[in-house]
Coordinates of C-alpha atoms in Angstrom, one line a residue:
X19 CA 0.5 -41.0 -44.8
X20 CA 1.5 -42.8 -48.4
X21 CA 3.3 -45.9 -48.8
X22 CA 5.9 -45.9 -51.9
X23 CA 4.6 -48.3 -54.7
X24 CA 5.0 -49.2 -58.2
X25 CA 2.1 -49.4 -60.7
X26 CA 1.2 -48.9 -64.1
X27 CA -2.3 -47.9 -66.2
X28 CA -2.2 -50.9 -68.1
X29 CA -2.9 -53.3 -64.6
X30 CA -6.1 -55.0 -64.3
X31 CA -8.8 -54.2 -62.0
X32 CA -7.6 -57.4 -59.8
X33 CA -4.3 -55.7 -59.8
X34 CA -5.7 -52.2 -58.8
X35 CA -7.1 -54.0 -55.7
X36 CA -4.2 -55.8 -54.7
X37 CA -1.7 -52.5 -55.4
X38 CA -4.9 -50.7 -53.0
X39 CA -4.0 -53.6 -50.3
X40 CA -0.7 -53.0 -50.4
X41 CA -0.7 -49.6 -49.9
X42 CA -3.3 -49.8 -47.1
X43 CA -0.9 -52.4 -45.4
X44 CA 2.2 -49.9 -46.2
X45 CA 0.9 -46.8 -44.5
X46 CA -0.8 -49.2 -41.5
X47 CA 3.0 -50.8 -40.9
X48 CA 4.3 -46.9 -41.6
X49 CA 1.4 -45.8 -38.7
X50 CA 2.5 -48.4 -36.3
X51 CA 5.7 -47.6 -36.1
X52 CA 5.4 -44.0 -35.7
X53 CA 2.9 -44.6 -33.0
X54 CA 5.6 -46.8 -31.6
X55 CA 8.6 -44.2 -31.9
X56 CA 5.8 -41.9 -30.3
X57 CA 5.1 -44.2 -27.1
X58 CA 8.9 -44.6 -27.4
X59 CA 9.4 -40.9 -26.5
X60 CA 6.7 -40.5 -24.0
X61 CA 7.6 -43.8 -22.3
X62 CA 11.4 -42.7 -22.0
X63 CA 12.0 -39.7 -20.1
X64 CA 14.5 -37.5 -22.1
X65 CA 18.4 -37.9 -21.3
X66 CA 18.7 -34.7 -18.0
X67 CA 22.0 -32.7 -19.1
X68 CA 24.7 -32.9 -15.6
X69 CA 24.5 -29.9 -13.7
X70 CA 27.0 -27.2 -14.6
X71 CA 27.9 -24.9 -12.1
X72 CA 26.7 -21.1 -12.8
X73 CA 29.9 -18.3 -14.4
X74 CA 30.0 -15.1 -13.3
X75 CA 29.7 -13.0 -16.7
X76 CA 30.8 -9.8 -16.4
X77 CA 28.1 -7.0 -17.3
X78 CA 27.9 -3.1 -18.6
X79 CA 26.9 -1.2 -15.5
X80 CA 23.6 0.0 -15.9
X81 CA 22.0 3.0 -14.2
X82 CA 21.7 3.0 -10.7
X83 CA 18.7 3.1 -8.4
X84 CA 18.5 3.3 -5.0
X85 CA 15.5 4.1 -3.0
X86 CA 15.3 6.4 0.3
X87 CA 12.5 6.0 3.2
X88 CA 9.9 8.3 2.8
X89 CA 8.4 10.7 5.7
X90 CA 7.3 9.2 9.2
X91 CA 3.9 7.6 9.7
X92 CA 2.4 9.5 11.9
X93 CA 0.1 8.2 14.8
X94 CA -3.6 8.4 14.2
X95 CA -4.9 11.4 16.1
X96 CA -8.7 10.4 16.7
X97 CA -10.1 11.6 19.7
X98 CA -7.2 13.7 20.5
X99 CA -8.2 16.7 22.5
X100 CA -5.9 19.9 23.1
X101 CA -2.4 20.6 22.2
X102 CA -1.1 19.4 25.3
X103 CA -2.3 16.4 24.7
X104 CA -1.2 16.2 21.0
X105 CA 0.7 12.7 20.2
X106 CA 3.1 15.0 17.5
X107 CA 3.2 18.4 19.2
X108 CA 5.9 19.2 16.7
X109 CA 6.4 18.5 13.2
X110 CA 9.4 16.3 12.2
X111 CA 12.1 17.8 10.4
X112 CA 12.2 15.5 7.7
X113 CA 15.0 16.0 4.5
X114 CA 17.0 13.4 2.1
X115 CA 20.3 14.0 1.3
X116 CA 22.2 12.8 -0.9
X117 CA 25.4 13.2 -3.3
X118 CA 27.3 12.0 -5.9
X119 CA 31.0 10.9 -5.8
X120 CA 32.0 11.6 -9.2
X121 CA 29.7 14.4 -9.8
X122 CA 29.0 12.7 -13.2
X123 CA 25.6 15.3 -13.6
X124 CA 23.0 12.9 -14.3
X125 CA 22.0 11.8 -10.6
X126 CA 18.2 13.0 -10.1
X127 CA 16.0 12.7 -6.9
X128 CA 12.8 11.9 -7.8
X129 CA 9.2 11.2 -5.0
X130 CA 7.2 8.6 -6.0
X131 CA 4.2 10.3 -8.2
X132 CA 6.4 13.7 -8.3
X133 CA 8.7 15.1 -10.2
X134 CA 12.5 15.0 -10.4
X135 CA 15.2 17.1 -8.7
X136 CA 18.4 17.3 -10.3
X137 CA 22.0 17.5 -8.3
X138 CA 23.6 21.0 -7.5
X139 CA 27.3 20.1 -8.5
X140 CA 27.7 17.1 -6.4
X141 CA 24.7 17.1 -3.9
X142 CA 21.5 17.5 -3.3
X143 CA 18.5 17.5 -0.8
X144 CA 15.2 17.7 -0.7
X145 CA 13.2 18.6 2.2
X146 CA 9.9 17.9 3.8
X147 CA 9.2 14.5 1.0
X148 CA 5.7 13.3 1.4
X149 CA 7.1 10.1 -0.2
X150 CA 9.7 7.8 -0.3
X151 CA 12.1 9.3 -2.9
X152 CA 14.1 7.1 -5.9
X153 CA 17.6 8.1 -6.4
X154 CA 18.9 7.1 -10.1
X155 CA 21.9 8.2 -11.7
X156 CA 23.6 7.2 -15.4
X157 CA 27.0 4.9 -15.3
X158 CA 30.2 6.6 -15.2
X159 CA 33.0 5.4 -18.0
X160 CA 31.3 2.4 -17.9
X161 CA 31.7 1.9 -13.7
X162 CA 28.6 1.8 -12.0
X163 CA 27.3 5.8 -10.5
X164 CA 29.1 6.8 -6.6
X165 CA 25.9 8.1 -5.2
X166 CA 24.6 7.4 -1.7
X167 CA 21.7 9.2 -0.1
X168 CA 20.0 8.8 3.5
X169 CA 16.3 9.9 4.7
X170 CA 16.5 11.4 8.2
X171 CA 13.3 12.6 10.6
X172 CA 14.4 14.3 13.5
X173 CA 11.5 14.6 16.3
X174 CA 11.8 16.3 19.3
X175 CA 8.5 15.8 21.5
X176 CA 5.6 13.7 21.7
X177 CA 5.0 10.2 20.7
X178 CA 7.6 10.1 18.4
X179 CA 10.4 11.5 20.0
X180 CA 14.1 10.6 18.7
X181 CA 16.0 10.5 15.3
X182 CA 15.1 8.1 12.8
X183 CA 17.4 7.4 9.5
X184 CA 17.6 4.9 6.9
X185 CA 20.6 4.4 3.6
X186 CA 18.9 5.0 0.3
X187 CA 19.2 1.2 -0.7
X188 CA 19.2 -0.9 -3.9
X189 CA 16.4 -2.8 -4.8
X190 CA 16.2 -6.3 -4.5
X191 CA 14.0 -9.6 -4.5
X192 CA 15.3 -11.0 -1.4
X193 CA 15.6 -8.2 2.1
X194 CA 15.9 -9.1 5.8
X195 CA 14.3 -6.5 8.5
X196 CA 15.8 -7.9 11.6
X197 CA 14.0 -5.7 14.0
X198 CA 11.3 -4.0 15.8
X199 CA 8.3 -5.3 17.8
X200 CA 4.4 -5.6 17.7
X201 CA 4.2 -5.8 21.5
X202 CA 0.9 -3.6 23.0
X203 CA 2.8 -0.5 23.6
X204 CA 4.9 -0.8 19.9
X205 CA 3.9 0.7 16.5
X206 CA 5.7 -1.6 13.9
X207 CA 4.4 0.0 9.7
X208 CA 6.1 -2.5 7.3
X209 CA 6.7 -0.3 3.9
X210 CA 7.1 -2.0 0.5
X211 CA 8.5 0.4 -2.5
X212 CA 8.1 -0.6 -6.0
X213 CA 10.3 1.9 -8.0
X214 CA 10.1 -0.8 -10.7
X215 CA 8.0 -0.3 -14.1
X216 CA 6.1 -4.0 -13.4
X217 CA 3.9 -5.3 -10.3
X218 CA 5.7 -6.8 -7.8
X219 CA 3.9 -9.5 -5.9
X220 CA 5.9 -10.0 -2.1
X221 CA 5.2 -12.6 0.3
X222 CA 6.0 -11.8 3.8
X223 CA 7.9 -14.1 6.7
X224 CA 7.7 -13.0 10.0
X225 CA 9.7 -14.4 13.1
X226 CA 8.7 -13.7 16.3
X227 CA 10.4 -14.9 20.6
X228 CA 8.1 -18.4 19.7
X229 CA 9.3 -18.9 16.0
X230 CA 6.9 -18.4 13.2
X231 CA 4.2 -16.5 13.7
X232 CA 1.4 -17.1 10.7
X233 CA 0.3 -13.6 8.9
X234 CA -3.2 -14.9 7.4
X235 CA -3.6 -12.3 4.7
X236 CA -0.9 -10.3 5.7
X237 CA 1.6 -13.8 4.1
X238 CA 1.3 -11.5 0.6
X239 CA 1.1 -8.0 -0.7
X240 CA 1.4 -6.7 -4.3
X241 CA 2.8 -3.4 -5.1
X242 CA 2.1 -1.6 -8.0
X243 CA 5.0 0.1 -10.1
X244 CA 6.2 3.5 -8.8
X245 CA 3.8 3.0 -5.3
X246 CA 4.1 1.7 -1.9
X247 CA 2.5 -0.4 0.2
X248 CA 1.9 -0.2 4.1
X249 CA 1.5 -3.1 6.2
X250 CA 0.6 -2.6 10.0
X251 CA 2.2 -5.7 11.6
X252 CA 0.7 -5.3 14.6
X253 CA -2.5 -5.9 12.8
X254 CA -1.5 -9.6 11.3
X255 CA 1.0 -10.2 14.3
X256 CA -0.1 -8.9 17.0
X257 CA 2.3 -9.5 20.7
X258 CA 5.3 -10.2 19.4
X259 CA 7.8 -8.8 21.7
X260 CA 11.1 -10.0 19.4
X261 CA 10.3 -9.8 15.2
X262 CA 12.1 -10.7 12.3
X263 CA 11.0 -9.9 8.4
X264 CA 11.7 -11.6 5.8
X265 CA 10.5 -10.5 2.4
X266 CA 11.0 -12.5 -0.9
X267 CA 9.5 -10.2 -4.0
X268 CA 8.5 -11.7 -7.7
X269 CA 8.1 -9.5 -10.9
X270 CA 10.0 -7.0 -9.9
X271 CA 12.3 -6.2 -6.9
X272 CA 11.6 -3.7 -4.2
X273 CA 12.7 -1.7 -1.0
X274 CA 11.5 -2.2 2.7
X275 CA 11.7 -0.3 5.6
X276 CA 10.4 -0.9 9.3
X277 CA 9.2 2.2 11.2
X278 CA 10.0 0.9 15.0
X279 CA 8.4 3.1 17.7
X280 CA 7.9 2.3 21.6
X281 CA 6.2 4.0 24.1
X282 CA 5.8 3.5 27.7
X283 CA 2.5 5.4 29.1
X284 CA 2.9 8.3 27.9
X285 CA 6.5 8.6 28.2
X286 CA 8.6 8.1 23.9
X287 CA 11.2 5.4 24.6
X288 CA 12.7 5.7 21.1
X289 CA 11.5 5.7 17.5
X290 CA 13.6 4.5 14.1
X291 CA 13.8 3.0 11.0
X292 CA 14.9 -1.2 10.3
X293 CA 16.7 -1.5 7.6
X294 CA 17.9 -4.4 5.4
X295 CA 20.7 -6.2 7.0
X296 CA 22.6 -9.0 4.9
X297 CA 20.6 -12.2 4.3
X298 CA 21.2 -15.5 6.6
X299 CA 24.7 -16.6 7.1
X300 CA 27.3 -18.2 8.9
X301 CA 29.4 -15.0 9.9
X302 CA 27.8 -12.1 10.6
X303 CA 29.2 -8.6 11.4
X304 CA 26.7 -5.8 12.7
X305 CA 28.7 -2.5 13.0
X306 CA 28.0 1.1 14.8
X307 CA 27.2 -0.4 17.8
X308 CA 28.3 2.6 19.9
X309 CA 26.9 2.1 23.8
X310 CA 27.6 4.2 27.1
X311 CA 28.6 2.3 29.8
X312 CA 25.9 0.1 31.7
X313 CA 25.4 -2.2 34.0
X314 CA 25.1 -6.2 33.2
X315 CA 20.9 -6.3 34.2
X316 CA 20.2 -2.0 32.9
X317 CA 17.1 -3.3 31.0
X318 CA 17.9 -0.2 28.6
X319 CA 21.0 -1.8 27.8
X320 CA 22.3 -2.5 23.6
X321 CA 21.0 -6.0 22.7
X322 CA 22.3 -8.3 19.9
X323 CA 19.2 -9.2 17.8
X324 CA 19.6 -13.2 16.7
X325 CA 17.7 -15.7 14.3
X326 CA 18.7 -19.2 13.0
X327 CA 15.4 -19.1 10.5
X328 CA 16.1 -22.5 9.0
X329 CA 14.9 -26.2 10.7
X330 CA 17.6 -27.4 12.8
X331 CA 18.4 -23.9 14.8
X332 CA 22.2 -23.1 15.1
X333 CA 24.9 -22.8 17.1
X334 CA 26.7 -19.4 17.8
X335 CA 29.6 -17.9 19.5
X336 CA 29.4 -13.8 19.6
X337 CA 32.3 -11.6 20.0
X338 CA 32.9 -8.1 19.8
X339 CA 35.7 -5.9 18.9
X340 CA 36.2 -2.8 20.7
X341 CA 38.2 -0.2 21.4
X342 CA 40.7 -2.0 23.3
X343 CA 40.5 -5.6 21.3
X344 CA 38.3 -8.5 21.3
X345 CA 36.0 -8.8 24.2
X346 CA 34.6 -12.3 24.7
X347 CA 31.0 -11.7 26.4
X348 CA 30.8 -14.3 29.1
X349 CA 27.7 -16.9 27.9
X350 CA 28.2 -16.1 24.2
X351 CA 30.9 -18.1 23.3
X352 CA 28.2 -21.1 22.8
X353 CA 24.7 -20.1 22.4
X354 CA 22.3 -22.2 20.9
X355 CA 19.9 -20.9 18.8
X356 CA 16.2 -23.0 18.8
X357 CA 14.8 -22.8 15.0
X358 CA 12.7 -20.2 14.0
X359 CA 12.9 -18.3 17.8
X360 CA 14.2 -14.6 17.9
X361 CA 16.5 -13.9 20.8
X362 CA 17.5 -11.0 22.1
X363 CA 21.5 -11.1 23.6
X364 CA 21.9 -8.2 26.4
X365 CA 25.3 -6.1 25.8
X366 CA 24.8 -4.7 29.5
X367 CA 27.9 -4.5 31.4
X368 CA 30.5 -3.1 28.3
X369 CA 32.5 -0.8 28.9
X370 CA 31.7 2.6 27.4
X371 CA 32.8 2.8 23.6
X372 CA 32.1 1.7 20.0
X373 CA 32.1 -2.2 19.2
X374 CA 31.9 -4.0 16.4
X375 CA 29.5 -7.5 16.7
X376 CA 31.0 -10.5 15.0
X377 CA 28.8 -13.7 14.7
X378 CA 29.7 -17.1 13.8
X379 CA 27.3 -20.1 13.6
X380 CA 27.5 -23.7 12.4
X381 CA 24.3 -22.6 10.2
X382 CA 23.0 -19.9 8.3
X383 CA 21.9 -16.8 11.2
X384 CA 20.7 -13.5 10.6
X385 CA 21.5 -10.0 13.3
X386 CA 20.9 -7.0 14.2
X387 CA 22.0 -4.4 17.4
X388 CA 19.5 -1.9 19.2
X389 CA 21.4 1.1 21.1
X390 CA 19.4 3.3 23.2
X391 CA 20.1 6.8 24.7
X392 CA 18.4 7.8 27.9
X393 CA 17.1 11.6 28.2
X394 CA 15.6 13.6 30.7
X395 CA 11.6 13.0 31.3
X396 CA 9.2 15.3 30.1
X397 CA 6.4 17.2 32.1
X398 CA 3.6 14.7 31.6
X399 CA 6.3 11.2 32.0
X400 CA 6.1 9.2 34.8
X401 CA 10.5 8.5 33.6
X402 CA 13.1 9.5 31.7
X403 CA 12.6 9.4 28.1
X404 CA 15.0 7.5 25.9
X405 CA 15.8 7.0 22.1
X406 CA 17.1 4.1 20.5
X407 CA 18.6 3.3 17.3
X408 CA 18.4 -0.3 15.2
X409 CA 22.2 -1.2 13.3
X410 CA 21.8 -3.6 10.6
X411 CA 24.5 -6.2 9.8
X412 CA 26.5 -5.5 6.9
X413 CA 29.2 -6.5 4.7
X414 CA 32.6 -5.7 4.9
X415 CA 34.3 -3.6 2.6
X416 CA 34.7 -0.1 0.7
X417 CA 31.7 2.1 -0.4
X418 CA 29.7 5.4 0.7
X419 CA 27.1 7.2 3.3
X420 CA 25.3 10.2 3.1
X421 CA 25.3 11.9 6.5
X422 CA 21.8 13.2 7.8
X423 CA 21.4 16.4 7.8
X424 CA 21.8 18.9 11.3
X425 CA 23.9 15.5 12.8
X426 CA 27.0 14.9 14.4
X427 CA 28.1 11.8 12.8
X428 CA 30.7 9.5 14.1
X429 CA 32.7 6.6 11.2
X430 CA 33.0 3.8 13.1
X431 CA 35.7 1.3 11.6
X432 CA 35.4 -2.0 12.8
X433 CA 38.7 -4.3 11.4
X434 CA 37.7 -7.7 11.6
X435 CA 40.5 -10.6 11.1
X436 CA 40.1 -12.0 7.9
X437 CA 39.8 -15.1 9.6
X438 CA 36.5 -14.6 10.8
X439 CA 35.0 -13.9 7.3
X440 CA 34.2 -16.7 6.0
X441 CA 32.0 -18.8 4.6
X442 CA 32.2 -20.5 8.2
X443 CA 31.4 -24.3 7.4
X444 CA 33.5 -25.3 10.3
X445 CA 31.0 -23.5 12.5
X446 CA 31.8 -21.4 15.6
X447 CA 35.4 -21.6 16.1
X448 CA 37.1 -21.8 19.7
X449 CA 37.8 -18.8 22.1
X450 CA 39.9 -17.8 24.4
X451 CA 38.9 -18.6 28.0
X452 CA 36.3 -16.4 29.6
X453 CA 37.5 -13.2 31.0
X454 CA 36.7 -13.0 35.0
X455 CA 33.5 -12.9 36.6
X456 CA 32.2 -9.0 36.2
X457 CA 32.0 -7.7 39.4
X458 CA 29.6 -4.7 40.8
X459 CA 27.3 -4.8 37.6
X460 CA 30.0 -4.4 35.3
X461 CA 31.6 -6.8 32.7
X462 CA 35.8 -6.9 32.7
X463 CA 37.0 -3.7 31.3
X464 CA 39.4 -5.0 28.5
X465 CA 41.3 -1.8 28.6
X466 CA 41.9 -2.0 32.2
X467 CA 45.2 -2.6 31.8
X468 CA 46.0 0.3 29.8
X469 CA 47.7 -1.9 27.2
X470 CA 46.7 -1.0 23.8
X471 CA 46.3 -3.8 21.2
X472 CA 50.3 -4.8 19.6
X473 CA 49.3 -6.4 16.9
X474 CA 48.3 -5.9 13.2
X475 CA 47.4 -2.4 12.3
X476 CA 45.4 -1.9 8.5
X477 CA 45.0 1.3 7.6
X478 CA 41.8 2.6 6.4
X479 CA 41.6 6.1 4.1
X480 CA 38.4 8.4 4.8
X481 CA 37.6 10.7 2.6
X482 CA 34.4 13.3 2.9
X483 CA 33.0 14.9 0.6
X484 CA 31.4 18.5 0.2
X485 CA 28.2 19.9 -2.3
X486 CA 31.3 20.1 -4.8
X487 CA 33.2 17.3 -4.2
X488 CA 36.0 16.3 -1.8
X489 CA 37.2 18.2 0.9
X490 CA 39.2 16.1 2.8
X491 CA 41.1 12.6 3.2
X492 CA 42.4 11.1 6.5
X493 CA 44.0 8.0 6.8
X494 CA 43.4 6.5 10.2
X495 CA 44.9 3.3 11.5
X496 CA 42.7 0.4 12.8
X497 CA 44.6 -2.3 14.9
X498 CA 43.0 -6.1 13.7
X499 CA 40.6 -7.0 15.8
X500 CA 39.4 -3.4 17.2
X501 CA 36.8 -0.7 16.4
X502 CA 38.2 3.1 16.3
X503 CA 35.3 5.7 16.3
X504 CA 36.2 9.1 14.0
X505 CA 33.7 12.1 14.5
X506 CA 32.8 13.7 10.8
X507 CA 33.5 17.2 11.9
X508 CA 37.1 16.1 12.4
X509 CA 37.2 15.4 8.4
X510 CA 36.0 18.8 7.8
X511 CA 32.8 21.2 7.8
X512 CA 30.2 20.9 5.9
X513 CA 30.3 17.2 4.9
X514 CA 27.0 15.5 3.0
X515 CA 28.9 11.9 2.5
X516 CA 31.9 10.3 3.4
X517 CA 33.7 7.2 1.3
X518 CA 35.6 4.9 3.2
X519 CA 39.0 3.2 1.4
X520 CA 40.2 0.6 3.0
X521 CA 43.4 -1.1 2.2
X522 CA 44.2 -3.7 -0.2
X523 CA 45.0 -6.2 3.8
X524 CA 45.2 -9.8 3.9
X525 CA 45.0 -9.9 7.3
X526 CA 41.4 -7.5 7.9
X527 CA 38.4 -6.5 6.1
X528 CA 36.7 -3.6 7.1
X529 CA 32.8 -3.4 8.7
X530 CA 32.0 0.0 8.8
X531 CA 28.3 2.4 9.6
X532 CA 28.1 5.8 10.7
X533 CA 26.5 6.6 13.8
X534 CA 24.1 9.7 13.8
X535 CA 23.6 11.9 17.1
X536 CA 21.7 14.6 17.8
X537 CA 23.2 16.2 21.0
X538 CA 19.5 18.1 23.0
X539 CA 19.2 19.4 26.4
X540 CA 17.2 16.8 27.5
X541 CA 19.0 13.7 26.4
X542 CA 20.8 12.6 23.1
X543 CA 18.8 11.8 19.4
X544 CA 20.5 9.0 17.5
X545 CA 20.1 6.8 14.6
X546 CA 22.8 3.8 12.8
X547 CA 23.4 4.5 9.0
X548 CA 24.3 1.9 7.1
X549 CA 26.7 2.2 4.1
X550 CA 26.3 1.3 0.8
X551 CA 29.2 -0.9 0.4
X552 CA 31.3 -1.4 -3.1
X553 CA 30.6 -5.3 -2.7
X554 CA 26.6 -4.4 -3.5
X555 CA 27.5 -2.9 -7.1
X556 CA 25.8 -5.0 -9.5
X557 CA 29.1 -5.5 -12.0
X558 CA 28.6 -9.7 -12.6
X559 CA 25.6 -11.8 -13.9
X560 CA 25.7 -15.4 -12.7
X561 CA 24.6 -17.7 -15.8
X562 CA 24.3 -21.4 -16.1
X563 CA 24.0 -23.6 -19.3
X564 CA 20.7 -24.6 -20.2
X565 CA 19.0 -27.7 -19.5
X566 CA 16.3 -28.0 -22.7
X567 CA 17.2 -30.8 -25.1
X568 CA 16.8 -29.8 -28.5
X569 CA 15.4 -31.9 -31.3
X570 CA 18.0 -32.2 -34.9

């Protein structure tokens, strides 16, 4: 660094010296108080900008992809000796469906590692996949692609008896599996799907009837693009009766699936697919939850599936909304919730019918339902053989499902009070008094009386669709505060998907699944599908101002 000075040729050597000193003192006064202004800026820490909340930005849609469940994972069939003895004496009938609501022509079905399938007019399927299968399809006049899809398995003997579905779902970083079990006589396969083109490195929560339960080297798995990982639970968390998943991905975002199987001896109590329900929060509303009558202790009674994952547990209040109106569940109108501990809420003792779960907590809670179906028992079971089926909570609103293929399929329309979705900061709010004691193993019919609900009716347009498009609309009417049940084959033949349209009601949103049966001679097959609701579209982009200060 030079110091500014004035000198001429003509100076003296004397001079030369003292213009030398001057400029060595210049540039060591210059030095200092650079250094200083240096110091100055480490010394001070930099002025932080005030948080500014984030915008939503509106965004172009981009293409869509949604990834299906691939085949079942079949049981390892070491040692096995005859056919009689055979732990899959049939093969599953495996197939995706799918179709696209504004037959726009670009929607594809593609296996991981194999090659792509395009749509016949407005559907398409693809049977017998030996891998989970990514559904993409282009933007429509700018709006985000109408597709749905769903992977169904339909098993009929052995160790995997039952029908097990699962929604083509979006990708994402954050998923909930609220489901399952690694108990001795459970199977629980955690699959991870990468249909991204970078790796995506996932850690891995797990929940279990004690709270945490540590997963060692199971905590984190990385997936590469356009492959799946496996994770055998059991294997990293081993006896857990009750589980929860939670799975947080970085890199890229991903799909997960649960394959859920039980067996008792030798007798298949039920095998499906957990799905992603909606992550932890104050109200949550688990649909489809469809049950026979049974009594208050049947231990093959529906169950509400319940988690507070954060310190400080929760406090909940359950309801559920039937047929015949709300039904207030004696012992649920306050249950509190230990942090971290998965509990299992027994729906024994409803009257038979389709209900609609509502939860409410004073902190954030994640749910789930488990139906079951009992059957007839087999040659070699010691009792009747059953099948159940895991419903995932879900948002309310419009949006689409693909029905499985060779299923009955039943809409259920849940129409929740407005009211009761919210962000739910006040926490559980009061209900009425309890209903009377159940007597003889049943809980209080709430249609007893034969007085149907008088209040508040929305109305809710279905509309199904056909390989070619639509082939039918219904409106039906939902009163507030009730669940109505509308079997597909009443929309017309032949449907692959149905939309649901609800109305534009200030006074009810709409929770909606479809439940899948499978109607056999020795008992029923089921499964819960979960729609892929409108509020999922990815149309916004939350941005916030940056925090870096600059330097002029």
């Amino acid at each position: 660094m030079t110091a500014t000075s004035t000198t001429t040729r003509t100076e003296g050597a004397a001079a030369r010296r003292g213009g030398r000193a001057v400029r060595v003192l210049s540039g060591l006064v210059v030095l200092g108080l650079a250094g200083g202004a240096v110091a100055a800026a480490t010394a001070a820490p930099a002025p932080r900008a005030p948080d500014v909340p984030p915008v939503a930005v509106a965004v172009d849609a981009g293409r869509t992809t949604l990834v299906c469940p691939g085949p079942l994972r079949l049981p390892d069939e070491d040692g096995a000796g005859d056919s009689e003895f055979d732990r899959v004496p049939v093969a599953p009938v495996e197939q995706v469906t799918a179709f696209d609501a504004a037959l726009s022509g670009s929607a594809t079905l593609t296996p991981l590692g194999g090659d792509a399938t395009s749509f016949d007019a407005g559907a398409a399927a693809l049977s017998s996949p030996a891998a989970p299968v990514v559904l993409r399809a282009d933007p429509v006049e700018g709006e985000p692609a109408r597709v749905a899809g769903v992977t169904s398995s339909r098993v009929t003997d052995g160790d995997l008896r039952g029908l097990a579905a699962g929604s083509c779902a979006r990708p994402a970083s954050d998923l909930w599996l609220v489901g399952g079990s690694t108990s001795l006589e459970s199977t629980a396969d955690l699959v991870v799907v990468n249909p991204g083109a970078t790796p995506a490195e996932v850690a891995v929560e797990l929940w279990g009837p004690s709270g945490p339960v540590d997963l060692g080297a199971g905590a984190t798995t990385l997936v590469a693009p356009g492959e799946q990982r496996v994770v055998v639970l059991p294997g990293v968390a081993a006896e857990q009766r009750r589980i929860a998943v939670h799975l947080s991905a970085a890199g890229g975002q991903v799909s997960a699936y649960l394959q859920d199987s039980l067996l008792d001896g030798f007798t298949p109590r039920g095998t499906d697919l957990v799905t992603p329900g909606t992550s932890p929060g104050t109200t949550q509303l688990v649909p489809g939850i469809r049950v026979p009558a049974a009594d208050v202790d049947d231990p093959e009674a529906a169950v509400l599936r319940l988690l507070a994952p954060a310190d400080g547990g929760a406090t909940a209040a359950v309801r559920l909304l039937g047929p015949d109106g709300d039904v207030v569940l004696p012992g649920a109108e306050r249950l509190e919730l230990a942090a971290g501990e998965v509990t299992d809420l027994s729906l024994g003792g409803l009257p038979a019918g389709t209900y609609t779960a509502v939860v409410e907590a004073d902190a954030p809670v994640v749910a789930s339902a488990s139906l079951a179906r009992e059957g007839d028992a087999g040659e070699l079971d010691e009792q009747p053989r059953l099948d159940r089926a895991w419903s995932a909570s879900s948002r309310a609103g419009g949006g689409l499902v693909a029905v499985p293929a060779g299923t009955d399929g039943y809409v259920t329309l849940g129409a929740v009070p407005t009211g009761d979705v919210g962000d739910g900061d006040a926490g559980p709010r009061p209900t009425a008094a309890p209903s009377p004691e159940p007597t003889q193993g049943q809980r209080p019919d709430p249609g007893a009386d034969d007085d149907a609900p008088t209040g508040p009716v929305t109305t809710v347009t279905l509309r199904a669709y056909g390989a070619d498009g639509v082939v039918a609309e219904q409106d039906v009417e939902v009163p507030v505060g009730s669940t109505v049940s509308v079997p597909v084959e009443d929309l017309a033949e032949d449907v692959v998907g149905v939309e649901v349209l609800p109305a534009d009601d200030p006074a009810a949103d709409i929770a909606w699944a479809l439940v899948a049966m499978v109607e056999r001679a020795d008992g029923t097959l089921l499964s819960v599908v979960s729609p892929l609701t409108d509020s999922e579209a990815v149309t916004q982009a939350q941005v916030r101002e940056g925090r870096r200060v600059g330097l002029d």
